[in-house]
Amino acid sequence: MRRVLPVVCAVVLVATACSTTQKEPTVPQTTDSHSDQATNKAESIADLVAEADLIVRGTVTKAAPAIDDNDASTFEAQSATIAVDKVLKGDARPGNLEISKPDSAYYLTSEADPDGPARGRFAGTFVLKTESGTPTLFGYVGVHDDAYAPQAFARVLAHLPERRPAATTKQLSAWAKDADLIVYGSAFGDADHVTDRTPRLNLSDHASIEPIEVLKGDLGSNIDVAQGPQPSEPGGTWSFPIGKDDFLVGVYFIDTSGATPTVINTATPVGVNRRRVEKLL
C-alpha cells in the first residue's frame, strides 16, 4: 500500500527542488552550492574526446599567476603543473606535467576549496591539445571536476554513449517483484564506506534513505542500506553521494531479507519515474 509521509516530504521536496541543477541524472543530485557555474551544458564530452590529444586525471600542484579576483567573468591565461594520476588518452605518464590554460571562464588553483567558487579548478579530468608543444587546456570547461565526469569519459573512451540507458519496463517489473520495499526518497551516503573520491564529492556504496513516499511495504522512518551488486562496465553505474548537503533523490527497490537491507537497482534511482513504478504494482 502506497503511503506518503507528509512531514518528511515537506522538508525534503524543498531540497529536491534545489537539486535540479545537475546536468546528468546518473549522478548525485546536490544543492546549488556545488553547481558548476563555468559549465557549458551543450559541450559534448564525445566531441572533446575526439578532438583531444591528451586526457589525464590529476591535481594542480602549482599555478601562475595566482587568481585573486574569483568573481571575474573571464580569467587570464595561466601556466600550471599537475600531478597526473591516470592517463586516459594520449602520450603521457603518471607524474608531473606542465600545461597551459588560455583565457577562459575558469581558473586553475592549487588550493583545494570545495566550498569556494565552482570556477576554480584544482583537480579532475584535464582535456588538452598538444599542437603548440605545451599541453593546453581547451573547451569551455577545460577541467571536468564534477562526480559525473569520470563515468562520462570512461564510457565515451570505451565507445559507449556518454549517458547510461534508463531502466527498461522489464527491469522495473523484475525489481518491483523482488523488492520488499520500494521507497521514493533522499539517500545520504555513509562516509565510513567511501568507494570513490572526486574533487567536489565523495561517493559511497552505503547510505541512509529518508523516505518521502513509500510505494510498497511499510517504512516509518529512515532506513540504512547497502548498494547491491552492479554490472561491470566502463565508468560504473551509480553511487550514493556523501555530505549533509549532498543527496540522491529517486526510487529505491530494497531487499530486506539480508542482515543489511540492499538496494537492488542497477539503473540510477534518479532516473526512475515513481509514477511509472506505481503502474507496475
Short mmCIF file of C-alpha atoms in Angstrom, two decimals, residues 23-276:
data_model
loop_
_atom_site.label_atom_id
_atom_site.label_comp_id
_atom_site.label_asym_id
_atom_site.label_seq_id
_atom_site.Cartn_x
_atom_site.Cartn_y
_atom_site.Cartn_z
CA LYS A 23 23.17 18.17 -15.73
CA GLU A 24 23.04 14.38 -15.79
CA PRO A 25 20.54 12.17 -13.95
CA THR A 26 23.03 9.36 -13.39
CA VAL A 27 24.97 11.37 -10.86
CA PRO A 28 24.06 12.57 -7.40
CA GLN A 29 21.66 15.45 -7.16
CA THR A 30 23.20 18.12 -4.98
CA THR A 31 22.38 21.57 -3.71
CA ASP A 32 23.29 24.71 -5.63
CA SER A 33 26.46 25.19 -3.56
CA HIS A 34 28.07 22.56 -5.79
CA SER A 35 26.68 23.74 -9.13
CA ASP A 36 29.27 24.34 -11.84
CA GLN A 37 28.95 27.98 -12.89
CA ALA A 38 31.53 27.55 -15.65
CA THR A 39 29.94 24.57 -17.36
CA ASN A 40 28.55 24.87 -20.86
CA LYS A 41 25.97 22.11 -20.82
CA ALA A 42 25.91 21.97 -24.62
CA GLU A 43 29.57 20.93 -24.69
CA SER A 44 29.69 17.28 -25.71
CA ILE A 45 32.21 15.05 -23.97
CA ALA A 46 32.18 12.84 -27.06
CA ASP A 47 33.34 15.82 -29.15
CA LEU A 48 36.00 16.72 -26.59
CA VAL A 49 37.35 13.18 -26.54
CA ALA A 50 37.53 13.11 -30.33
CA GLU A 51 39.42 16.44 -30.51
CA ALA A 52 41.76 15.96 -27.53
CA ASP A 53 45.35 14.83 -27.97
CA LEU A 54 45.74 14.16 -24.25
CA ILE A 55 43.27 13.45 -21.44
CA VAL A 56 44.53 12.89 -17.90
CA ARG A 57 43.22 12.79 -14.35
CA GLY A 58 45.23 14.69 -11.79
CA THR A 59 45.67 17.57 -9.35
CA VAL A 60 47.09 21.06 -9.78
CA THR A 61 50.23 21.47 -7.65
CA LYS A 62 51.26 24.90 -8.95
CA ALA A 63 49.52 27.62 -10.98
CA ALA A 64 50.74 31.05 -12.10
CA PRO A 65 49.73 33.75 -11.99
CA ALA A 66 47.54 33.19 -8.93
CA ILE A 67 43.98 34.44 -9.34
CA ASP A 68 42.74 36.77 -6.60
CA ASP A 69 39.50 38.04 -8.15
CA ASN A 70 37.45 34.87 -8.44
CA ASP A 71 34.31 36.85 -9.35
CA ALA A 72 35.65 37.93 -12.75
CA SER A 73 33.73 36.89 -15.85
CA THR A 74 36.94 35.86 -17.67
CA PHE A 75 40.24 34.70 -16.20
CA GLU A 76 43.64 35.34 -17.75
CA ALA A 77 45.92 32.69 -19.21
CA GLN A 78 47.92 30.60 -16.73
CA SER A 79 50.67 28.02 -16.69
CA ALA A 80 50.46 25.14 -14.26
CA THR A 81 51.99 21.91 -13.04
CA ILE A 82 49.68 18.98 -12.47
CA ALA A 83 50.37 15.68 -10.74
CA VAL A 84 48.97 13.10 -13.14
CA ASP A 85 47.32 10.07 -11.54
CA LYS A 86 45.97 8.40 -14.66
CA VAL A 87 46.32 8.85 -18.42
CA LEU A 88 43.04 8.29 -20.24
CA LYS A 89 44.15 9.21 -23.75
CA GLY A 90 47.42 10.23 -25.39
CA ASP A 91 51.13 10.01 -24.78
CA ALA A 92 51.97 10.84 -21.16
CA ARG A 93 52.95 9.09 -17.95
CA PRO A 94 51.85 9.47 -14.36
CA GLY A 95 53.91 12.19 -12.68
CA ASN A 96 54.29 15.94 -13.11
CA LEU A 97 53.04 17.53 -16.30
CA GLU A 98 53.48 21.17 -17.35
CA ILE A 99 50.39 22.61 -19.01
CA SER A 100 48.92 25.95 -20.05
CA LYS A 101 45.44 27.44 -19.87
CA PRO A 102 44.19 30.16 -22.25
CA ASP A 103 41.82 32.98 -21.24
CA SER A 104 38.73 31.19 -20.01
CA ALA A 105 35.64 31.22 -17.80
CA TYR A 106 37.52 29.21 -15.13
CA TYR A 107 40.92 29.41 -13.44
CA LEU A 108 43.48 26.94 -12.10
CA THR A 109 44.44 26.82 -8.44
CA SER A 110 46.45 24.55 -6.16
CA GLU A 111 44.17 25.44 -3.25
CA ALA A 112 41.55 22.77 -2.70
CA ASP A 113 38.40 24.59 -1.52
CA PRO A 114 35.25 22.50 -2.05
CA ASP A 115 33.15 25.34 -0.62
CA GLY A 116 34.73 28.00 -2.82
CA PRO A 117 33.65 29.27 -6.26
CA ALA A 118 32.95 26.46 -8.71
CA ARG A 119 35.09 28.17 -11.36
CA GLY A 120 38.32 27.41 -9.51
CA ARG A 121 39.77 24.11 -10.81
CA PHE A 122 42.24 22.23 -8.62
CA ALA A 123 41.68 18.62 -9.71
CA GLY A 124 39.72 16.48 -12.12
CA THR A 125 39.88 15.35 -15.74
CA PHE A 126 42.11 17.63 -17.84
CA VAL A 127 41.31 17.81 -21.57
CA LEU A 128 44.30 19.02 -23.60
CA LYS A 129 45.68 19.66 -27.07
CA THR A 130 49.42 19.37 -27.73
CA GLU A 131 49.75 21.03 -31.15
CA SER A 132 51.58 24.06 -29.68
CA GLY A 133 54.14 21.85 -27.94
CA THR A 134 52.89 22.56 -24.40
CA PRO A 135 49.71 20.64 -23.50
CA THR A 136 46.97 23.27 -23.47
CA LEU A 137 43.52 23.03 -21.97
CA PHE A 138 40.64 23.56 -24.36
CA GLY A 139 36.86 23.58 -24.28
CA TYR A 140 34.63 25.77 -22.15
CA VAL A 141 35.12 23.65 -19.02
CA GLY A 142 38.72 22.54 -19.56
CA VAL A 143 39.00 20.64 -16.27
CA HIS A 144 35.99 18.45 -15.57
CA ASP A 145 35.69 18.10 -11.82
CA ASP A 146 32.14 17.00 -11.05
CA ALA A 147 31.16 13.49 -9.99
CA TYR A 148 29.77 12.63 -13.42
CA ALA A 149 32.97 13.33 -15.38
CA PRO A 150 34.89 10.09 -14.65
CA GLN A 151 31.92 7.97 -15.72
CA ALA A 152 31.24 10.00 -18.86
CA PHE A 153 34.84 9.99 -20.08
CA ALA A 154 35.23 6.27 -19.32
CA ARG A 155 32.10 5.44 -21.32
CA VAL A 156 32.99 7.59 -24.33
CA LEU A 157 36.56 6.29 -24.43
CA ALA A 158 35.10 2.76 -24.45
CA HIS A 159 32.93 3.74 -27.45
CA LEU A 160 29.73 3.75 -25.40
CA PRO A 161 27.09 6.50 -25.20
CA GLU A 162 28.01 9.20 -22.68
CA ARG A 163 24.87 8.53 -20.67
CA ARG A 164 23.77 5.17 -19.30
CA PRO A 165 20.42 3.96 -20.63
CA ALA A 166 17.36 4.27 -18.43
CA ALA A 167 15.82 1.19 -16.83
CA THR A 168 13.52 -0.77 -19.12
CA THR A 169 9.96 -1.73 -18.19
CA LYS A 170 11.14 -5.34 -17.91
CA GLN A 171 13.84 -4.34 -15.41
CA LEU A 172 11.43 -2.22 -13.36
CA SER A 173 8.90 -5.05 -13.25
CA ALA A 174 11.53 -7.52 -12.03
CA TRP A 175 12.80 -5.13 -9.35
CA ALA A 176 9.26 -4.35 -8.22
CA LYS A 177 8.53 -8.06 -7.85
CA ASP A 178 11.75 -8.83 -5.96
CA ALA A 179 11.74 -5.80 -3.66
CA ASP A 180 10.23 -5.98 -0.17
CA LEU A 181 10.26 -2.17 -0.01
CA ILE A 182 10.00 0.44 -2.73
CA VAL A 183 10.76 3.92 -1.50
CA TYR A 184 10.86 7.29 -3.16
CA GLY A 185 13.25 9.28 -1.00
CA SER A 186 16.58 11.02 -0.41
CA ALA A 187 19.72 8.95 0.13
CA PHE A 188 22.69 10.33 2.10
CA GLY A 189 25.94 8.41 1.59
CA ASP A 190 27.84 6.87 4.52
CA ALA A 191 31.27 8.43 4.98
CA ASP A 192 32.56 5.19 6.54
CA HIS A 193 32.17 3.39 3.21
CA VAL A 194 33.87 5.62 0.61
CA THR A 195 34.17 3.96 -2.80
CA ASP A 196 35.41 6.88 -4.88
CA ARG A 197 36.60 10.46 -4.44
CA THR A 198 36.10 13.32 -6.88
CA PRO A 199 37.19 16.95 -6.40
CA ARG A 200 33.77 18.08 -5.25
CA LEU A 201 32.12 14.94 -4.00
CA ASN A 202 32.94 11.64 -2.31
CA LEU A 203 30.84 8.60 -3.09
CA SER A 204 29.74 5.56 -1.10
CA ASP A 205 28.02 2.19 -1.52
CA HIS A 206 26.14 2.57 1.80
CA ALA A 207 23.55 5.20 2.71
CA SER A 208 20.66 6.26 4.90
CA ILE A 209 17.45 6.75 2.94
CA GLU A 210 14.98 9.35 4.17
CA PRO A 211 11.56 8.39 2.77
CA ILE A 212 9.30 10.85 1.00
CA GLU A 213 6.80 8.29 -0.25
CA VAL A 214 6.56 4.55 0.38
CA LEU A 215 5.33 2.80 -2.77
CA LYS A 216 5.49 -0.78 -1.47
CA GLY A 217 5.91 -2.23 2.01
CA ASP A 218 5.97 -0.47 5.36
CA LEU A 219 8.54 2.10 6.47
CA GLY A 220 8.04 4.80 9.06
CA SER A 221 11.49 6.37 9.30
CA ASN A 222 14.97 6.38 7.76
CA ILE A 223 16.50 3.09 6.68
CA ASP A 224 20.20 2.22 6.37
CA VAL A 225 21.00 0.36 3.17
CA ALA A 226 23.83 -1.04 1.07
CA GLN A 227 24.07 -0.92 -2.71
CA GLY A 228 23.51 -4.30 -4.30
CA PRO A 229 25.74 -5.94 -6.94
CA GLN A 230 26.22 -3.79 -10.05
CA PRO A 231 27.13 -4.79 -13.61
CA SER A 232 30.77 -4.34 -14.55
CA GLU A 233 31.03 -1.64 -17.21
CA PRO A 234 33.27 1.34 -18.02
CA GLY A 235 32.61 4.17 -15.59
CA GLY A 236 30.44 2.06 -13.31
CA THR A 237 26.76 2.67 -12.65
CA TRP A 238 25.79 4.93 -9.74
CA SER A 239 26.74 5.65 -6.13
CA PHE A 240 25.49 7.44 -3.03
CA PRO A 241 26.87 10.99 -2.51
CA ILE A 242 28.37 11.83 0.89
CA GLY A 243 27.66 15.07 2.77
CA LYS A 244 24.83 16.71 4.66
CA ASP A 245 24.04 18.91 1.65
CA ASP A 246 24.57 16.17 -0.94
CA PHE A 247 21.89 13.58 -1.57
CA LEU A 248 20.42 11.33 -4.24
CA VAL A 249 16.66 11.64 -4.71
CA GLY A 250 14.98 8.77 -6.51
CA VAL A 251 13.17 5.44 -6.36
CA TYR A 252 14.85 2.67 -4.37
CA PHE A 253 13.93 -1.01 -4.72
CA ILE A 254 15.02 -2.61 -1.44
CA ASP A 255 15.51 -6.25 -0.49
CA THR A 256 15.23 -6.56 3.30
CA SER A 257 15.95 -10.30 3.56
CA GLY A 258 19.63 -9.91 4.50
CA ALA A 259 21.35 -8.52 7.56
CA THR A 260 21.62 -5.16 5.78
CA PRO A 261 18.78 -4.02 3.50
CA THR A 262 20.05 -3.91 -0.07
CA VAL A 263 19.11 -1.57 -2.93
CA ILE A 264 18.80 -3.78 -6.00
CA ASN A 265 18.63 -1.01 -8.63
CA THR A 266 21.30 -1.26 -11.31
CA ALA A 267 19.98 1.89 -13.03
CA THR A 268 20.31 5.11 -11.11
CA PRO A 269 17.39 5.79 -8.74
CA VAL A 270 17.24 9.37 -10.04
CA GLY A 271 16.23 8.14 -13.48
CA VAL A 272 13.29 6.03 -12.25
CA ASN A 273 9.88 7.66 -12.56
CA ARG A 274 7.88 6.75 -9.47
CA ARG A 275 4.54 7.12 -11.27
CA ARG A 276 5.74 4.59 -13.82
#
